[in-house]
Each structure stands twice: as C-alpha cells, then as structure tokens.
Amino acid sequence: SQGAKLVGESIENGAIYQSEVWKDLVANAKADKAMHAFIGYDKDKEVIVAETLPHDIACWGAGSGTKGSYNYNPHAYIQFEICQGSNDDADYYWKAITVAEEYCAYLCRMYGWTAKNITSHAEAHRKGYASNHGDPISWMKHFGDSMDKFRKRAQARLDGTETPMAS
C-alpha cells in the first residue's frame, strides 16, 4: 500500500527519526511511558508488530520488583505488549501469539539469543524484576497455552522447524 511505502521510505532516509511523533515516543520512553513494540490489529484487522522505540532505549514495561527492573541495565530486556483480546476469541489469540513467536524468533536471530531468553511479565515478577502482572500467562491459559509451549514454538521458528499450530 502507499502508506506502507511512505513509512518505509521515511525510515530508510531517516526522516521518521526527525519527526515530532518520533521525538514524542523517545521522550515518553525516557519518562517511563513506552514499550519497544506492540502486537495487535492494524486498521485493516491484520495482526502486526508496531515497533515504537529503538532497542537501545530503555522502556517502561515491566515496572520493578524486589530485585530491580528488567527495564534497565544490567538486566535490560526488549519489551513488547501483546494487545490482549477477549478470553474467548481463539482466532485473534492464535494470530497474535503467532506474530509474537515470529517477532521473538526475529529478535533472537538478531541478537544471538535462544528462546530461553524469552520471559513473560509474570515470570519476570516471580524472579523479582517486574511489577505484579499476570500477562500473558493469564490470557494463555484460556487457550490451553503456556510460556513453555510459546518458547518451544518460538525456538522451532528460530531453528526453521516450526510446525502448524493446533488451535
């Protein structure tokens, strides 16, 4: 589409990074009000990843726990939010989770990680590095899914051995 082409060109030539929208995103991140990316529907009801910050900028996402925060070094993590749908919309759930798996595999390839590096907000909290939230585990359970299954599928994508999901 024309819009996607224009966005691609503005990223390529650097114009997007000079825009007021970009400057606002960076300011929000520095003020603890942003994520690196969001996964959810676009205007055409396609599930996409919308990256909102460069990975080298600490974002607000996990909050903090008893041992500190995954928002900042030495434990800074790339953080994204899956825009959660209803607990009975399996079609959206599996589309969003599939995009999240693909995004995680992409990030793992980019940074030389494995799926073992993937941590949910709930898991980060249990480790002492995030505020007390249940996502995405609290949503996954409604569809017979789990973080262990998610990591296994993300690793299969990373390895190039993914198989169709049973939804």
Short mmCIF file of C-alpha atoms in Angstrom, two decimals:
data_model
loop_
_atom_site.label_atom_id
_atom_site.label_comp_id
_atom_site.label_asym_id
_atom_site.label_seq_id
_atom_site.Cartn_x
_atom_site.Cartn_y
_atom_site.Cartn_z
CA SER A 1 0.00 0.00 0.00
CA GLN A 2 1.02 3.62 -0.48
CA GLY A 3 1.10 4.29 3.28
CA ALA A 4 3.46 1.40 3.98
CA LYS A 5 5.69 2.54 1.12
CA LEU A 6 5.88 6.08 2.54
CA VAL A 7 6.67 4.79 6.04
CA GLY A 8 9.37 2.53 4.61
CA GLU A 9 10.91 5.42 2.70
CA SER A 10 10.87 7.69 5.77
CA ILE A 11 12.65 5.02 7.80
CA GLU A 12 15.18 4.44 5.02
CA ASN A 13 16.05 8.10 4.59
CA GLY A 14 15.89 8.88 8.33
CA ALA A 15 13.06 11.41 8.09
CA ILE A 16 10.92 9.49 10.58
CA TYR A 17 13.56 9.96 13.28
CA GLN A 18 13.31 13.75 12.88
CA SER A 19 9.52 13.81 13.19
CA GLU A 20 7.66 15.18 16.20
CA VAL A 21 5.93 11.80 16.65
CA TRP A 22 9.30 10.06 16.95
CA LYS A 23 10.62 12.71 19.33
CA ASP A 24 7.47 12.25 21.46
CA LEU A 25 7.98 8.48 21.54
CA VAL A 26 11.58 8.87 22.71
CA ALA A 27 10.54 11.46 25.32
CA ASN A 28 7.82 9.11 26.57
CA ALA A 29 10.33 6.28 26.86
CA LYS A 30 12.67 8.43 28.87
CA ALA A 31 9.72 9.36 31.10
CA ASP A 32 8.86 5.67 31.60
CA LYS A 33 5.80 5.69 29.32
CA ALA A 34 6.55 3.43 26.36
CA MET A 35 7.27 -0.08 25.10
CA HIS A 36 9.62 -1.20 22.34
CA ALA A 37 6.72 -2.66 20.37
CA PHE A 38 3.05 -3.54 20.41
CA ILE A 39 1.39 -6.53 18.74
CA GLY A 40 -2.24 -6.22 17.71
CA TYR A 41 -4.65 -5.34 14.97
CA ASP A 42 -3.82 -2.62 12.47
CA LYS A 43 -6.51 -0.56 10.75
CA ASP A 44 -7.17 -3.43 8.31
CA LYS A 45 -7.61 -6.01 11.12
CA GLU A 46 -4.24 -7.64 10.37
CA VAL A 47 -2.18 -8.60 13.41
CA ILE A 48 1.16 -6.81 13.18
CA VAL A 49 4.16 -5.75 15.23
CA ALA A 50 4.36 -1.99 15.62
CA GLU A 51 7.84 -1.11 16.82
CA THR A 52 7.77 2.14 18.73
CA LEU A 53 11.30 2.50 20.13
CA PRO A 54 14.82 1.54 19.17
CA HIS A 55 16.05 -1.42 21.20
CA ASP A 56 18.87 0.59 22.76
CA ILE A 57 16.46 2.88 24.62
CA ALA A 58 15.22 1.60 27.98
CA CYS A 59 11.45 1.44 28.02
CA TRP A 60 8.73 1.33 30.61
CA GLY A 61 7.07 -2.02 30.60
CA ALA A 62 7.99 -4.40 33.35
CA GLY A 63 7.97 -1.87 36.15
CA SER A 64 10.14 -3.02 39.03
CA GLY A 65 10.23 -5.80 41.56
CA THR A 66 12.10 -6.65 44.73
CA LYS A 67 15.43 -7.11 42.91
CA GLY A 68 15.19 -4.22 40.47
CA SER A 69 13.82 -3.97 36.96
CA TYR A 70 14.23 -5.58 33.56
CA ASN A 71 13.70 -2.04 32.23
CA TYR A 72 17.31 -1.04 32.94
CA ASN A 73 20.82 -2.47 32.73
CA PRO A 74 22.37 -4.77 33.68
CA HIS A 75 19.13 -6.68 33.04
CA ALA A 76 17.51 -4.53 30.33
CA TYR A 77 15.18 -6.53 28.13
CA ILE A 78 13.42 -5.73 24.88
CA GLN A 79 9.79 -5.44 25.87
CA PHE A 80 6.63 -5.63 23.83
CA GLU A 81 2.98 -5.78 24.67
CA ILE A 82 0.51 -8.14 23.03
CA CYS A 83 -2.77 -6.23 22.89
CA GLN A 84 -4.94 -8.79 24.59
CA GLY A 85 -8.29 -9.72 23.12
CA SER A 86 -11.19 -11.41 24.83
CA ASN A 87 -10.70 -14.71 26.60
CA ASP A 88 -12.92 -16.49 24.08
CA ASP A 89 -11.57 -15.13 20.76
CA ALA A 90 -9.31 -18.03 19.74
CA ASP A 91 -8.86 -16.71 16.21
CA TYR A 92 -7.32 -13.43 17.41
CA TYR A 93 -5.36 -15.17 20.17
CA TRP A 94 -3.58 -17.57 17.81
CA LYS A 95 -2.92 -14.84 15.25
CA ALA A 96 -1.40 -12.56 17.92
CA ILE A 97 0.61 -15.34 19.54
CA THR A 98 1.93 -16.48 16.15
CA VAL A 99 3.09 -12.94 15.37
CA ALA A 100 4.70 -12.76 18.84
CA GLU A 101 6.53 -16.05 18.21
CA GLU A 102 7.76 -14.77 14.85
CA TYR A 103 8.88 -11.49 16.43
CA CYS A 104 10.71 -13.31 19.22
CA ALA A 105 12.47 -15.56 16.70
CA TYR A 106 13.45 -12.46 14.71
CA LEU A 107 14.87 -10.78 17.83
CA CYS A 108 16.69 -13.95 18.86
CA ARG A 109 18.31 -14.18 15.42
CA MET A 110 19.25 -10.50 15.54
CA TYR A 111 20.88 -10.68 18.98
CA GLY A 112 22.18 -14.27 19.03
CA TRP A 113 19.72 -15.42 21.68
CA THR A 114 17.68 -18.59 22.09
CA ALA A 115 14.08 -18.95 23.18
CA LYS A 116 15.38 -19.47 26.72
CA ASN A 117 15.86 -15.68 26.80
CA ILE A 118 12.12 -15.08 26.35
CA THR A 119 10.46 -14.09 29.63
CA SER A 120 6.89 -13.04 30.31
CA HIS A 121 5.91 -10.20 32.61
CA ALA A 122 4.57 -12.73 35.12
CA GLU A 123 7.84 -14.70 35.06
CA ALA A 124 9.90 -11.52 35.45
CA HIS A 125 7.80 -10.66 38.50
CA ARG A 126 8.40 -14.10 40.04
CA LYS A 127 12.15 -13.55 39.52
CA GLY A 128 11.91 -10.16 41.28
CA TYR A 129 12.42 -7.89 38.24
CA ALA A 130 8.92 -6.67 37.37
CA SER A 131 5.69 -5.42 38.86
CA ASN A 132 2.96 -7.92 39.66
CA HIS A 133 1.14 -8.67 36.40
CA GLY A 134 -0.05 -12.00 35.01
CA ASP A 135 0.39 -11.31 31.32
CA PRO A 136 0.48 -13.05 29.03
CA ILE A 137 0.10 -16.25 31.08
CA SER A 138 -3.31 -15.21 32.40
CA TRP A 139 -4.53 -14.93 28.78
CA MET A 140 -2.72 -18.04 27.51
CA LYS A 141 -4.44 -20.39 29.93
CA HIS A 142 -7.80 -19.71 28.27
CA PHE A 143 -6.46 -21.33 25.10
CA GLY A 144 -4.55 -24.26 26.62
CA ASP A 145 -1.27 -22.45 26.03
CA SER A 146 1.71 -21.61 28.22
CA MET A 147 5.03 -19.80 28.13
CA ASP A 148 6.86 -23.13 27.87
CA LYS A 149 4.82 -24.01 24.76
CA PHE A 150 5.37 -20.49 23.42
CA ARG A 151 9.15 -20.74 23.88
CA LYS A 152 9.17 -24.16 22.23
CA ARG A 153 7.31 -22.81 19.18
CA ALA A 154 9.50 -19.68 19.05
CA GLN A 155 12.63 -21.86 19.18
CA ALA A 156 11.24 -24.05 16.38
CA ARG A 157 10.74 -20.90 14.30
CA LEU A 158 14.26 -19.84 15.13
CA ASP A 159 15.56 -23.26 14.09
CA GLY A 160 13.41 -23.30 10.96
CA THR A 161 11.50 -26.36 12.13
CA GLU A 162 8.16 -24.81 13.07
CA THR A 163 5.05 -26.88 12.59
CA PRO A 164 1.47 -25.68 12.19
CA MET A 165 -0.19 -24.81 15.49
CA ALA A 166 -3.06 -26.76 16.86
CA SER A 167 -5.54 -24.13 17.96
#
